[in-house]
Amino acid sequence: MAAMRGGSSRPNGITILTMSFTGPLKYWTDGEIFRAIRNGVDANGRWLTIMSYTNASRLSDEDTKAVIAYIRSVPAAGTQTPDPPDRFSLLGAAMLGAGMLPSGKPIVTSSVTAPPKGPTAEFGEYILSYQDCRECHGADLNGGVPGQLPPLGPDLDVVKYWKLEEFIATMRTGVDPNGHTLSEQMPWRPIGRMDDVELQAVYEYLNHLPRS
């Protein structure tokens, strides 16, 4: 996902799973949608399991409001989402109870702010904070580890050997500077919809990662 700046309600390169306004969401307040995005809790106080596993809580307050404005602008379509949409099966409930599944991200009660948009490592760090890169590429982005639930991602230190133009081209074509096609499990298409400034910020952040 990419940040939304300048008061625009249109996500710029952001991946959003919108809940159809043919269902209960049309009756939710902006505050209730905000809480669902920030802390994975629905309007009735129930745990939104899948939402709580994402890093959406790291979106700034302003960017979260922009997401809500975008969702409100999408015409109602499709059929009503089953309620609740992410109920655990018996097996899933057993795995959760046995500690085999994550319990969700910590609750966030404070305000979240974003740095100014610019081609900086600081802004790139913010962008990656609400992406799911670390789920696959590891906590330090130096590669996934066997046994993790998401796919194993490679060490992103490789980006240091690419030029900025090559990094941007890779994110927009799905082919790296060596001609290697990125895995379909890598969400390069939505990432490639970021603008040049956002992609440069990500590139700068990846080039300034400390290595032990």
mmCIF file of C-alpha atoms in Angstrom:
data_model
loop_
_atom_site.group_PDB
_atom_site.id
_atom_site.type_symbol
_atom_site.label_atom_id
_atom_site.label_comp_id
_atom_site.label_asym_id
_atom_site.label_seq_id
_atom_site.Cartn_x
_atom_site.Cartn_y
_atom_site.Cartn_z
ATOM 1 C CA MET A 1 0.000 0.000 0.000
ATOM 2 C CA ALA A 2 1.059 3.547 -0.560
ATOM 3 C CA ALA A 3 0.327 6.717 1.296
ATOM 4 C CA MET A 4 -2.343 9.221 0.336
ATOM 5 C CA ARG A 5 -1.393 12.829 0.694
ATOM 6 C CA GLY A 6 -2.681 16.304 -0.055
ATOM 7 C CA GLY A 7 -6.212 15.652 1.127
ATOM 8 C CA SER A 8 -7.052 13.368 -1.785
ATOM 9 C CA SER A 9 -9.591 10.636 -1.067
ATOM 10 C CA ARG A 10 -8.264 8.429 -3.878
ATOM 11 C CA PRO A 11 -5.726 5.855 -2.714
ATOM 12 C CA ASN A 12 -2.518 6.251 -4.680
ATOM 13 C CA GLY A 13 -1.212 2.737 -5.216
ATOM 14 C CA ILE A 14 -2.993 1.326 -2.189
ATOM 15 C CA THR A 15 -4.481 -2.157 -2.025
ATOM 16 C CA ILE A 16 -7.870 -2.097 -0.326
ATOM 17 C CA LEU A 17 -10.344 -4.897 0.260
ATOM 18 C CA THR A 18 -13.552 -2.875 0.363
ATOM 19 C CA MET A 19 -16.633 -4.248 2.041
ATOM 20 C CA SER A 20 -19.661 -3.854 -0.217
ATOM 21 C CA PHE A 21 -22.116 -1.109 0.676
ATOM 22 C CA THR A 22 -24.885 -3.518 -0.247
ATOM 23 C CA GLY A 23 -24.318 -4.980 3.219
ATOM 24 C CA PRO A 24 -24.111 -3.741 6.846
ATOM 25 C CA LEU A 25 -21.133 -1.439 6.202
ATOM 26 C CA LYS A 26 -23.419 1.240 4.762
ATOM 27 C CA TYR A 27 -24.848 1.649 8.259
ATOM 28 C CA TRP A 28 -21.457 2.033 9.943
ATOM 29 C CA THR A 29 -20.227 5.456 10.975
ATOM 30 C CA ASP A 30 -16.852 6.764 9.829
ATOM 31 C CA GLY A 31 -15.624 6.177 13.373
ATOM 32 C CA GLU A 32 -16.674 2.527 13.283
ATOM 33 C CA ILE A 33 -14.923 1.982 9.944
ATOM 34 C CA PHE A 34 -11.859 3.764 11.365
ATOM 35 C CA ARG A 35 -11.829 1.357 14.320
ATOM 36 C CA ALA A 36 -12.158 -1.637 11.990
ATOM 37 C CA ILE A 37 -9.129 -0.498 9.982
ATOM 38 C CA ARG A 38 -7.086 0.564 13.004
ATOM 39 C CA ASN A 39 -7.844 -2.267 15.415
ATOM 40 C CA GLY A 40 -9.780 -5.009 13.604
ATOM 41 C CA VAL A 41 -13.026 -4.573 15.536
ATOM 42 C CA ASP A 42 -16.414 -4.240 13.820
ATOM 43 C CA ALA A 43 -19.330 -1.972 14.676
ATOM 44 C CA ASN A 44 -20.690 -4.584 17.102
ATOM 45 C CA GLY A 45 -17.373 -5.030 18.894
ATOM 46 C CA ARG A 46 -16.527 -8.350 17.247
ATOM 47 C CA TRP A 47 -12.983 -9.318 16.246
ATOM 48 C CA LEU A 48 -12.321 -8.954 12.509
ATOM 49 C CA THR A 49 -9.753 -11.713 12.388
ATOM 50 C CA ILE A 50 -8.214 -11.201 8.954
ATOM 51 C CA MET A 51 -8.186 -7.407 9.282
ATOM 52 C CA SER A 52 -6.349 -7.697 12.597
ATOM 53 C CA TYR A 53 -3.591 -9.722 10.917
ATOM 54 C CA THR A 54 -2.735 -6.879 8.514
ATOM 55 C CA ASN A 55 -0.610 -3.794 9.192
ATOM 56 C CA ALA A 56 -3.439 -1.379 8.381
ATOM 57 C CA SER A 57 -3.247 -0.083 11.949
ATOM 58 C CA ARG A 58 0.012 1.653 11.018
ATOM 59 C CA LEU A 59 -1.687 3.924 8.484
ATOM 60 C CA SER A 60 -1.681 7.494 9.730
ATOM 61 C CA ASP A 61 -4.934 9.014 10.978
ATOM 62 C CA GLU A 62 -5.167 11.174 7.849
ATOM 63 C CA ASP A 63 -4.483 8.295 5.477
ATOM 64 C CA THR A 64 -7.050 6.124 7.268
ATOM 65 C CA LYS A 65 -9.629 8.888 6.805
ATOM 66 C CA ALA A 66 -8.689 9.040 3.125
ATOM 67 C CA VAL A 67 -9.290 5.277 2.823
ATOM 68 C CA ILE A 68 -12.726 5.732 4.390
ATOM 69 C CA ALA A 69 -13.531 8.571 1.979
ATOM 70 C CA TYR A 70 -12.498 6.341 -0.933
ATOM 71 C CA ILE A 71 -14.640 3.435 0.298
ATOM 72 C CA ARG A 72 -17.601 5.810 0.633
ATOM 73 C CA SER A 73 -17.098 6.903 -2.987
ATOM 74 C CA VAL A 74 -17.275 3.371 -4.421
ATOM 75 C CA PRO A 75 -20.757 2.572 -5.825
ATOM 76 C CA ALA A 76 -22.561 -0.296 -4.124
ATOM 77 C CA ALA A 77 -22.229 -3.505 -6.133
ATOM 78 C CA GLY A 78 -22.305 -7.246 -5.765
ATOM 79 C CA THR A 79 -24.065 -9.237 -3.100
ATOM 80 C CA GLN A 80 -24.139 -8.877 0.656
ATOM 81 C CA THR A 81 -21.077 -10.236 2.450
ATOM 82 C CA PRO A 82 -21.909 -13.156 4.774
ATOM 83 C CA ASP A 83 -21.973 -12.053 8.412
ATOM 84 C CA PRO A 84 -19.521 -12.572 9.987
ATOM 85 C CA PRO A 85 -17.314 -12.928 6.887
ATOM 86 C CA ASP A 86 -14.257 -14.432 8.604
ATOM 87 C CA ARG A 87 -15.737 -16.912 11.066
ATOM 88 C CA PHE A 88 -13.264 -19.651 12.035
ATOM 89 C CA SER A 89 -14.007 -23.210 11.030
ATOM 90 C CA LEU A 90 -13.809 -25.826 13.786
ATOM 91 C CA LEU A 91 -10.262 -26.647 12.688
ATOM 92 C CA GLY A 92 -9.302 -22.966 12.583
ATOM 93 C CA ALA A 93 -10.723 -22.398 16.072
ATOM 94 C CA ALA A 94 -8.770 -25.388 17.369
ATOM 95 C CA MET A 95 -5.545 -24.122 15.774
ATOM 96 C CA LEU A 96 -6.119 -20.653 17.254
ATOM 97 C CA GLY A 97 -6.739 -22.135 20.685
ATOM 98 C CA ALA A 98 -3.561 -24.209 20.395
ATOM 99 C CA GLY A 99 -1.512 -21.101 19.603
ATOM 100 C CA MET A 100 -0.831 -22.261 16.041
ATOM 101 C CA LEU A 101 -2.268 -19.063 14.543
ATOM 102 C CA PRO A 102 -1.315 -15.454 15.325
ATOM 103 C CA SER A 103 -3.557 -13.570 17.715
ATOM 104 C CA GLY A 104 -3.608 -10.351 15.702
ATOM 105 C CA LYS A 105 -1.648 -7.121 15.878
ATOM 106 C CA PRO A 106 -1.562 -5.102 19.140
ATOM 107 C CA ILE A 107 -4.335 -2.576 19.765
ATOM 108 C CA VAL A 108 -3.367 0.992 18.857
ATOM 109 C CA THR A 109 -4.917 3.731 20.991
ATOM 110 C CA SER A 110 -2.678 6.701 20.154
ATOM 111 C CA SER A 111 -2.730 8.970 17.124
ATOM 112 C CA VAL A 112 -0.617 7.876 14.161
ATOM 113 C CA THR A 113 1.099 10.515 12.034
ATOM 114 C CA ALA A 114 3.053 10.218 8.798
ATOM 115 C CA PRO A 115 6.248 12.050 7.809
ATOM 116 C CA PRO A 116 6.024 14.546 4.940
ATOM 117 C CA LYS A 117 5.775 12.914 1.547
ATOM 118 C CA GLY A 118 9.127 12.953 -0.233
ATOM 119 C CA PRO A 119 11.821 10.700 -1.748
ATOM 120 C CA THR A 120 13.270 10.020 1.701
ATOM 121 C CA ALA A 121 14.126 6.932 3.711
ATOM 122 C CA GLU A 122 11.870 8.242 6.482
ATOM 123 C CA PHE A 123 8.836 8.336 4.203
ATOM 124 C CA GLY A 124 9.803 4.956 2.743
ATOM 125 C CA GLU A 125 9.888 3.478 6.243
ATOM 126 C CA TYR A 126 6.363 4.763 6.818
ATOM 127 C CA ILE A 127 5.116 3.213 3.562
ATOM 128 C CA LEU A 128 6.600 -0.183 4.436
ATOM 129 C CA SER A 129 5.230 0.013 7.979
ATOM 130 C CA TYR A 130 1.689 -0.660 6.783
ATOM 131 C CA GLN A 131 2.654 -3.017 3.981
ATOM 132 C CA ASP A 132 2.977 -6.748 4.618
ATOM 133 C CA CYS A 133 6.589 -6.946 3.367
ATOM 134 C CA ARG A 134 7.936 -8.181 6.693
ATOM 135 C CA GLU A 135 5.435 -11.027 6.807
ATOM 136 C CA CYS A 136 7.280 -12.667 3.890
ATOM 137 C CA HIS A 137 10.732 -11.026 3.885
ATOM 138 C CA GLY A 138 11.363 -11.211 7.638
ATOM 139 C CA ALA A 139 11.304 -8.683 10.460
ATOM 140 C CA ASP A 140 14.561 -7.101 9.256
ATOM 141 C CA LEU A 141 13.717 -7.617 5.563
ATOM 142 C CA ASN A 142 16.733 -9.934 5.287
ATOM 143 C CA GLY A 143 14.694 -12.919 4.156
ATOM 144 C CA GLY A 144 11.897 -15.090 5.451
ATOM 145 C CA VAL A 145 12.522 -18.007 7.773
ATOM 146 C CA PRO A 146 11.330 -21.602 7.365
ATOM 147 C CA GLY A 147 8.123 -22.284 9.263
ATOM 148 C CA GLN A 148 6.519 -18.878 8.826
ATOM 149 C CA LEU A 149 2.906 -18.866 7.612
ATOM 150 C CA PRO A 150 3.335 -16.542 4.591
ATOM 151 C CA PRO A 151 5.578 -17.447 1.622
ATOM 152 C CA LEU A 152 9.352 -17.168 2.094
ATOM 153 C CA GLY A 153 10.567 -13.881 0.633
ATOM 154 C CA PRO A 154 14.205 -13.245 -0.318
ATOM 155 C CA ASP A 155 16.654 -10.857 1.360
ATOM 156 C CA LEU A 156 15.818 -7.325 0.162
ATOM 157 C CA ASP A 157 19.467 -6.331 0.494
ATOM 158 C CA VAL A 158 19.571 -7.160 -3.217
ATOM 159 C CA VAL A 159 17.947 -3.785 -3.918
ATOM 160 C CA LYS A 160 21.230 -2.094 -2.955
ATOM 161 C CA TYR A 161 22.722 -3.480 -6.143
ATOM 162 C CA TRP A 162 20.004 -1.983 -8.341
ATOM 163 C CA LYS A 163 19.755 1.524 -9.698
ATOM 164 C CA LEU A 164 16.651 3.533 -8.791
ATOM 165 C CA GLU A 165 15.322 3.241 -12.341
ATOM 166 C CA GLU A 166 15.803 -0.530 -12.199
ATOM 167 C CA PHE A 167 13.914 -0.794 -8.901
ATOM 168 C CA ILE A 168 11.001 1.237 -10.248
ATOM 169 C CA ALA A 169 10.948 -0.806 -13.460
ATOM 170 C CA THR A 170 10.958 -4.045 -11.443
ATOM 171 C CA MET A 171 7.960 -2.942 -9.394
ATOM 172 C CA ARG A 172 6.061 -1.936 -12.531
ATOM 173 C CA THR A 173 6.891 -4.842 -14.822
ATOM 174 C CA GLY A 174 7.464 -7.744 -12.446
ATOM 175 C CA VAL A 175 10.863 -8.436 -14.002
ATOM 176 C CA ASP A 176 14.090 -7.626 -12.123
ATOM 177 C CA PRO A 177 17.311 -6.199 -13.669
ATOM 178 C CA ASN A 178 18.612 -9.743 -14.209
ATOM 179 C CA GLY A 179 15.558 -10.733 -16.222
ATOM 180 C CA HIS A 180 14.074 -12.818 -13.401
ATOM 181 C CA THR A 181 10.279 -12.774 -13.230
ATOM 182 C CA LEU A 182 8.963 -12.041 -9.755
ATOM 183 C CA SER A 183 6.769 -14.622 -8.075
ATOM 184 C CA GLU A 184 3.027 -14.096 -8.418
ATOM 185 C CA GLN A 185 2.958 -14.225 -4.607
ATOM 186 C CA MET A 186 4.830 -10.923 -4.615
ATOM 187 C CA PRO A 187 2.236 -8.095 -4.904
ATOM 188 C CA TRP A 188 4.343 -6.057 -7.335
ATOM 189 C CA ARG A 189 1.326 -4.846 -9.316
ATOM 190 C CA PRO A 190 -0.253 -2.761 -6.502
ATOM 191 C CA ILE A 191 3.209 -1.646 -5.378
ATOM 192 C CA GLY A 192 3.951 -0.569 -8.944
ATOM 193 C CA ARG A 193 0.944 1.751 -8.840
ATOM 194 C CA MET A 194 2.765 3.953 -6.355
ATOM 195 C CA ASP A 195 4.016 7.181 -7.877
ATOM 196 C CA ASP A 196 7.711 7.819 -8.553
ATOM 197 C CA VAL A 197 8.223 9.720 -5.285
ATOM 198 C CA GLU A 198 6.769 6.895 -3.201
ATOM 199 C CA LEU A 199 8.807 4.237 -4.980
ATOM 200 C CA GLN A 200 11.968 6.299 -4.591
ATOM 201 C CA ALA A 201 11.204 6.634 -0.870
ATOM 202 C CA VAL A 202 10.918 2.850 -0.568
ATOM 203 C CA TYR A 203 14.151 2.454 -2.539
ATOM 204 C CA GLU A 204 15.954 4.913 -0.234
ATOM 205 C CA TYR A 205 14.717 3.099 2.854
ATOM 206 C CA LEU A 206 15.824 -0.305 1.551
ATOM 207 C CA ASN A 207 19.231 1.164 0.711
ATOM 208 C CA HIS A 208 19.676 2.442 4.276
ATOM 209 C CA LEU A 209 18.737 -0.728 6.131
ATOM 210 C CA PRO A 210 21.334 -1.581 8.771
ATOM 211 C CA ARG A 211 23.017 -4.938 8.334
ATOM 212 C CA SER A 212 24.633 -6.964 11.108
#
